[in-house]
Short mmCIF file of C-alpha atoms in Angstrom, two decimals:
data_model
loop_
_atom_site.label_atom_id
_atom_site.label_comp_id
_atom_site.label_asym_id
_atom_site.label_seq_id
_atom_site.Cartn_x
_atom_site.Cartn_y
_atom_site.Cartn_z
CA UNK A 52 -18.01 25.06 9.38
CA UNK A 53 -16.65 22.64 6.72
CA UNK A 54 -19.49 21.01 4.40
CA UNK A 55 -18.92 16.97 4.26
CA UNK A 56 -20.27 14.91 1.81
CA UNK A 57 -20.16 11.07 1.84
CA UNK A 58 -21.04 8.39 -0.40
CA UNK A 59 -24.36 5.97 0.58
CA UNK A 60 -26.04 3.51 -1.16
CA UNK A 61 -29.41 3.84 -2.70
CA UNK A 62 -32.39 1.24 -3.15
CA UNK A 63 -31.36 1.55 -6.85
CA UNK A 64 -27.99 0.44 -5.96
CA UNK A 65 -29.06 -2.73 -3.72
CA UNK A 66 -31.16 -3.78 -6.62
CA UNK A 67 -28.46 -3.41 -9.50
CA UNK A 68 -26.32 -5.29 -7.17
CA UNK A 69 -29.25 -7.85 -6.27
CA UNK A 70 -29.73 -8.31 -10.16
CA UNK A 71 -26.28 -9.02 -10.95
CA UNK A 72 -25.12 -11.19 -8.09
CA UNK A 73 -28.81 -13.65 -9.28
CA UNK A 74 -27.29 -13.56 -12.35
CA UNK A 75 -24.14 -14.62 -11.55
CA UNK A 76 -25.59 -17.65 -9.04
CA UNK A 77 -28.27 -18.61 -12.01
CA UNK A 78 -25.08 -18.79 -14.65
CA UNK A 79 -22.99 -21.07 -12.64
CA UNK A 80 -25.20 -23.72 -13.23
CA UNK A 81 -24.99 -23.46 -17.18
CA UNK A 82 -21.01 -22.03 -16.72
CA UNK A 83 -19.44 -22.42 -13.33
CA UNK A 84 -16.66 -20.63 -13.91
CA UNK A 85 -18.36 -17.07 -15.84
CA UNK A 86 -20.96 -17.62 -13.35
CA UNK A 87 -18.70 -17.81 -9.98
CA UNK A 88 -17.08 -14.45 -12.07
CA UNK A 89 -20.42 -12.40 -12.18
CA UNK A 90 -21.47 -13.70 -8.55
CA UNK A 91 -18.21 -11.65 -7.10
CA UNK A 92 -18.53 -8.95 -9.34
CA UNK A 93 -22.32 -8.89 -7.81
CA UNK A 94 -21.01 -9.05 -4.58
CA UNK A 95 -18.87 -6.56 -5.23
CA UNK A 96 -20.68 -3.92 -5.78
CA UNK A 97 -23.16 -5.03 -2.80
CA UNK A 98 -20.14 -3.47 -1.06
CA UNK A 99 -18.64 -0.50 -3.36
CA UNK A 100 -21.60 0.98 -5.55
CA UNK A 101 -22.84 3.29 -3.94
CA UNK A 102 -24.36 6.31 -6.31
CA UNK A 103 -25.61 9.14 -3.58
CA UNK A 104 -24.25 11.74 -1.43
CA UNK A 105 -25.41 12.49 1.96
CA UNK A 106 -23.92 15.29 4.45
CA UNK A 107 -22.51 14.50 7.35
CA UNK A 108 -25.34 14.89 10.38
CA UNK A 109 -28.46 15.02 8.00
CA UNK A 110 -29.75 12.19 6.08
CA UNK A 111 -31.40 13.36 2.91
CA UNK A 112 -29.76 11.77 -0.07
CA UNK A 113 -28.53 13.96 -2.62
CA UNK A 114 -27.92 13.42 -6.26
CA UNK A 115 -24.11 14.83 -7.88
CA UNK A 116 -23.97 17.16 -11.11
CA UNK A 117 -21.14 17.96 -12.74
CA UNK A 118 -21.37 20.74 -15.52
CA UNK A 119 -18.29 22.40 -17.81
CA UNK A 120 -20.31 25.20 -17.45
CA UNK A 121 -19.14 28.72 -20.12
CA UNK A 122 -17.12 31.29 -18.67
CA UNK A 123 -19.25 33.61 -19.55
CA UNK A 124 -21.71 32.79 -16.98
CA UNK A 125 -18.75 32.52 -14.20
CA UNK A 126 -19.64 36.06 -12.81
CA UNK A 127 -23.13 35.32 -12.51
CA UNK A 128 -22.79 32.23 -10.86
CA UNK A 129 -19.84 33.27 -8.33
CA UNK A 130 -22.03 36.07 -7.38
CA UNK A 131 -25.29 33.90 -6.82
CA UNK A 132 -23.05 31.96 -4.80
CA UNK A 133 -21.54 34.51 -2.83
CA UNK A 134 -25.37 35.58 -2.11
CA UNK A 135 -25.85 38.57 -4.20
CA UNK A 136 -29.23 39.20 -5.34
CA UNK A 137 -28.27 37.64 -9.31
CA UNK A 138 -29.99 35.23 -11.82
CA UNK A 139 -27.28 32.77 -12.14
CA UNK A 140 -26.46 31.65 -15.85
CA UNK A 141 -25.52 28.19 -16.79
CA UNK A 142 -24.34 27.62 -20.15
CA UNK A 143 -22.98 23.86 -21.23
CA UNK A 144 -19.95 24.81 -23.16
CA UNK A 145 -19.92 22.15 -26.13
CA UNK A 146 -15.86 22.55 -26.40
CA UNK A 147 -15.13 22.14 -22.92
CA UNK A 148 -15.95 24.53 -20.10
CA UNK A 149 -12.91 26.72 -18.70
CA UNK A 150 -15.29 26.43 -15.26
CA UNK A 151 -16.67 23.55 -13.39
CA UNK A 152 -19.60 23.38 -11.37
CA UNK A 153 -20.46 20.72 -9.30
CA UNK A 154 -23.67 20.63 -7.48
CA UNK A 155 -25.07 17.87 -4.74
CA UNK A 156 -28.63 18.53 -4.84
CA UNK A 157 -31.99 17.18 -4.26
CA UNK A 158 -34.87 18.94 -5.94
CA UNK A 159 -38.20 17.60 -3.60
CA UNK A 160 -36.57 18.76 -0.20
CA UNK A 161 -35.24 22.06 -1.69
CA UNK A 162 -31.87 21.89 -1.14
CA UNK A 163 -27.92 22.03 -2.70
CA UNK A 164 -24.43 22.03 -1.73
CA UNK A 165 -23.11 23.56 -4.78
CA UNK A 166 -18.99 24.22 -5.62
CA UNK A 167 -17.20 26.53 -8.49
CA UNK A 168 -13.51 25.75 -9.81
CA UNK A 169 -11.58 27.29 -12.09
CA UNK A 170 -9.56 25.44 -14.84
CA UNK A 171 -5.85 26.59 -14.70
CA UNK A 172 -2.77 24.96 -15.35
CA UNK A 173 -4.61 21.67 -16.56
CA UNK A 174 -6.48 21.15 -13.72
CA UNK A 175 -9.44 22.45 -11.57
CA UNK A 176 -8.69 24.96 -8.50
CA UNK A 177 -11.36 25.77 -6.18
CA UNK A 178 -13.06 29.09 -6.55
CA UNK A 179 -15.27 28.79 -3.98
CA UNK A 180 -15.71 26.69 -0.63
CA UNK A 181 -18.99 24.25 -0.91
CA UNK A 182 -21.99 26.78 -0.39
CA UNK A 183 -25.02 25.80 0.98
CA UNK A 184 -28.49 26.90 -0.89
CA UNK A 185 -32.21 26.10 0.65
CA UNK A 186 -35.52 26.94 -0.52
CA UNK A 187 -36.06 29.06 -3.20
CA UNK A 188 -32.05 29.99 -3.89
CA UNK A 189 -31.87 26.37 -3.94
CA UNK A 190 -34.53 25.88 -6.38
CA UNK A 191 -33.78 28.57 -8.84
CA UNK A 192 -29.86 26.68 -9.22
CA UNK A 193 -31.50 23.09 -9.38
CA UNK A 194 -34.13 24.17 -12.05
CA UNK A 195 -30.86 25.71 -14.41
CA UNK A 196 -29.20 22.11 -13.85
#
């Protein structure tokens, strides 16, 4: 079964948005026309900011890491997410990571979607299909984020 993520909005996001657009309607009275200009952009992202993930068919909200992780540590972590019984590493790679790991995640309900690529011919190829980790295998990636 094929993992699907989409993007929802947060309380964090309605109030960013909130902020901006009272901004915008409390400027047009000092400068109609920057004010009118940070009222859209307000509005705007009332509409498109949206800054968490939720799967499809569940609705806890999940927060997206992205890590150029070494490739040194891919073995451990293709393993771990292949389910072997390994400590996976993660290693930030100052100079740019030759692997990518992107995990959606949220720590309090115990629980990640977590992806590998590979970087190869200047750009990132799948290594493995989004893998689902709960409860303690979940925990023990989140806590190396």
């Amino acid at each position: 079964m094929e993992i699907k993520l989409k993007k929802v909005h947060t309380s964090k996001d309605f109030i960013i948005s909130a902020i901006v657009l009272a901004a915008g309607i409390g400027l047009f009275f000092v400068n109609a026309g920057l004010g009118a200009i940070i009222a859209a952009c307000g509005l705007l992202m009332l509409l498109f900011y949206k800054s968490a993930y939720k799967r499809e068919g569940e609705n806890i909200v999940l927060q997206k890491k992205a890590l150029d992780v070494d490739h040194a540590c891919r073995e451990s972590l293709k393993g771990f997410l292949d389910g072997k019984d390994v400590e996976p590493e993660v290693k930030i790679n100052p100079n740019g990571g030759v692997i990518r790991l992107e995990a959606y995640y949220n720590a309090i309900a115990a629980i990640a979607y977590v992806q590998l690529f590979d970087f190869s011919n200047y750009a990132y190829e799948p290594a493995t299909e989004i893998v689902e980790l709960r409860g303690p295998r979940a925990e023990r990636l989140i806590g190396k984020l």
